[in-house]
CSV table of C-alpha atoms in Angstrom, one decimal:
chain,number,residue,atom,x,y,z
A,21,UNK,CA,-13.1,-9.2,-2.2
A,22,UNK,CA,-14.7,-6.0,-3.3
A,23,UNK,CA,-14.3,-2.5,-1.8
A,24,UNK,CA,-17.6,-2.7,0.0
A,25,UNK,CA,-16.4,-5.8,1.8
A,26,UNK,CA,-13.2,-4.1,2.7
A,27,UNK,CA,-15.1,-1.1,4.1
A,28,UNK,CA,-17.3,-3.6,6.2
A,29,UNK,CA,-14.2,-5.5,7.3
A,30,UNK,CA,-12.4,-2.3,8.5
A,31,UNK,CA,-15.7,-1.4,10.4
A,32,UNK,CA,-15.9,-4.9,12.0
A,33,UNK,CA,-12.2,-4.7,13.2
A,34,UNK,CA,-11.8,-1.0,13.7
A,35,UNK,CA,-9.8,-1.6,16.9
A,36,UNK,CA,-7.2,-3.0,14.7
A,37,UNK,CA,-6.9,-0.4,12.1
A,38,UNK,CA,-5.9,3.3,12.1
A,39,UNK,CA,-7.2,4.8,8.8
A,40,UNK,CA,-7.4,8.2,7.6
A,41,UNK,CA,-10.6,9.8,5.8
A,42,UNK,CA,-11.3,11.2,2.6
A,43,UNK,CA,-10.0,14.5,3.9
A,44,UNK,CA,-6.5,13.1,4.1
A,45,UNK,CA,-6.6,11.9,0.7
A,46,UNK,CA,-4.0,13.3,-1.9
A,47,UNK,CA,-5.7,15.0,-4.9
A,48,UNK,CA,-5.2,13.8,-8.4
A,49,UNK,CA,-2.0,15.9,-9.0
A,50,UNK,CA,-0.2,14.1,-6.1
A,51,UNK,CA,-1.2,10.6,-7.4
A,52,UNK,CA,-0.1,11.6,-10.9
A,53,UNK,CA,3.2,13.0,-9.6
A,54,UNK,CA,3.7,9.7,-7.5
A,55,UNK,CA,3.1,7.6,-10.6
A,56,UNK,CA,5.4,9.8,-12.7
A,57,UNK,CA,8.2,9.5,-10.0
A,58,UNK,CA,7.7,5.8,-9.7
A,59,UNK,CA,7.1,5.3,-13.5
A,60,UNK,CA,4.2,3.1,-13.0
A,61,UNK,CA,0.4,3.4,-13.1
A,62,UNK,CA,-0.9,2.7,-9.7
A,63,UNK,CA,-3.7,0.0,-9.5
A,64,UNK,CA,-7.2,1.5,-9.2
A,65,UNK,CA,-7.8,-0.3,-6.0
A,66,UNK,CA,-4.8,1.3,-4.4
A,67,UNK,CA,-5.9,4.8,-5.6
A,68,UNK,CA,-9.5,3.9,-4.3
A,69,UNK,CA,-7.8,3.4,-1.0
A,70,UNK,CA,-6.0,6.7,-1.2
A,71,UNK,CA,-9.0,8.5,-2.1
A,72,UNK,CA,-11.1,7.2,0.7
A,73,UNK,CA,-8.6,6.7,3.5
A,74,UNK,CA,-5.6,8.7,2.6
A,75,UNK,CA,-3.6,6.1,4.3
A,76,UNK,CA,-3.5,4.2,7.5
A,77,UNK,CA,-2.1,1.2,9.2
A,78,UNK,CA,-3.2,-2.1,10.3
A,79,UNK,CA,-2.0,-3.0,13.9
A,80,UNK,CA,0.7,-0.5,13.4
A,81,UNK,CA,1.9,-1.9,10.0
A,82,UNK,CA,1.9,1.3,7.8
A,83,UNK,CA,0.6,1.0,4.4
A,84,UNK,CA,2.7,3.4,2.3
A,85,UNK,CA,0.6,6.2,0.9
A,86,UNK,CA,1.2,9.7,-0.6
A,87,UNK,CA,2.1,12.4,2.1
A,88,UNK,CA,1.3,15.5,-0.1
A,89,UNK,CA,4.6,16.9,0.5
A,90,UNK,CA,7.6,17.2,-1.9
A,91,UNK,CA,8.8,13.7,-2.1
A,92,UNK,CA,12.4,14.3,-0.8
A,93,UNK,CA,11.1,15.7,2.3
A,94,UNK,CA,8.4,13.0,2.9
A,95,UNK,CA,10.3,11.0,5.4
A,96,UNK,CA,8.4,8.0,6.7
A,97,UNK,CA,5.7,5.9,4.7
A,98,UNK,CA,5.3,7.9,1.6
A,99,UNK,CA,5.4,5.5,-1.2
A,100,UNK,CA,7.6,7.6,-3.4
A,101,UNK,CA,10.0,8.5,-0.7
A,102,UNK,CA,10.3,4.8,0.4
A,103,UNK,CA,10.8,3.5,-3.1
A,104,UNK,CA,13.1,6.0,-4.6
A,105,UNK,CA,15.0,7.9,-2.0
A,106,UNK,CA,15.2,5.7,1.0
A,107,UNK,CA,15.6,2.7,-1.1
A,108,UNK,CA,16.1,1.9,-4.6
A,109,UNK,CA,13.2,-0.6,-5.0
A,110,UNK,CA,12.3,0.4,-8.4
A,111,UNK,CA,16.0,-0.7,-9.6
A,112,UNK,CA,14.8,-4.2,-8.4
A,113,UNK,CA,11.3,-4.1,-10.1
A,114,UNK,CA,9.4,-3.3,-7.0
A,115,UNK,CA,7.0,-0.7,-5.4
A,116,UNK,CA,7.1,-1.6,-1.8
A,117,UNK,CA,3.7,-1.2,0.1
A,118,UNK,CA,4.7,-2.2,3.5
A,119,UNK,CA,7.4,-3.7,5.8
A,120,UNK,CA,6.8,-5.6,9.0
A,121,UNK,CA,8.9,-5.9,12.0
A,122,UNK,CA,9.3,-9.7,11.1
A,123,UNK,CA,11.3,-8.7,7.9
A,124,UNK,CA,8.3,-9.2,5.6
A,125,UNK,CA,8.2,-6.8,2.6
A,126,UNK,CA,5.0,-6.6,0.7
A,127,UNK,CA,5.2,-5.1,-3.0
A,128,UNK,CA,3.9,-4.7,-6.3
A,129,UNK,CA,6.1,-5.9,-9.2
A,130,UNK,CA,6.5,-3.1,-11.6
A,131,UNK,CA,5.7,-5.4,-14.5
A,132,UNK,CA,2.4,-6.5,-12.9
A,133,UNK,CA,0.9,-3.8,-10.6
A,134,UNK,CA,-2.1,-5.7,-9.7
A,135,UNK,CA,-0.7,-8.6,-7.8
A,136,UNK,CA,0.9,-8.1,-4.3
A,137,UNK,CA,4.0,-10.2,-3.5
A,138,UNK,CA,5.8,-10.9,-0.2
A,139,UNK,CA,9.5,-11.4,0.3
A,140,UNK,CA,11.3,-12.5,3.5
A,141,UNK,CA,15.0,-12.5,2.9
A,142,UNK,CA,15.6,-14.4,-0.3
A,143,UNK,CA,12.0,-16.1,-0.2
A,144,UNK,CA,9.7,-14.5,-2.7
A,145,UNK,CA,6.1,-15.6,-3.3
A,146,UNK,CA,2.7,-14.3,-4.4
A,147,UNK,CA,0.8,-13.0,-1.6
A,148,UNK,CA,-2.6,-11.6,-2.9
A,149,UNK,CA,-4.1,-11.3,-6.3
A,150,UNK,CA,-4.8,-7.7,-5.7
A,151,UNK,CA,-4.6,-4.7,-3.4
A,152,UNK,CA,-8.0,-5.5,-1.7
A,153,UNK,CA,-7.2,-9.1,-1.0
A,154,UNK,CA,-3.9,-7.8,0.6
A,155,UNK,CA,-5.8,-5.6,2.9
A,156,UNK,CA,-8.1,-8.3,3.9
A,157,UNK,CA,-5.3,-10.8,4.4
A,158,UNK,CA,-3.1,-8.4,6.4
A,159,UNK,CA,-6.1,-7.4,8.6
A,160,UNK,CA,-7.3,-11.1,9.2
A,161,UNK,CA,-3.8,-12.0,9.9
A,162,UNK,CA,-4.0,-10.1,13.2
A,163,UNK,CA,-7.4,-11.6,14.2
């Protein structure tokens, strides 16, 4: 799965997604501040997603992004707020990307920021080899 294929998949299933535009994208200073606050380097595909969509959701399942507000004020799906203020995910080695109504949590392991993992309660497993595959699998799970 590459970026062009994700764009086409989003276009094909536009009825299932609600994505922003490049106008909604955080600038590089916000991305750098988020990386510093999280003590990680965000994957290039995730940064590409932020640059092209700013953020969004798949069937109402928000993909955490950067709200371009002071992190302590960015209540909601801001990736820094969700992982440092609302929850101590970094303490357990996670940067959470999304939570579902079914108790699923999708996250990067801070030791391997390319792969996306899923946890449901105590059950933990690899979900996707990278962020683009995660987007594809989440979208196709609703088709």
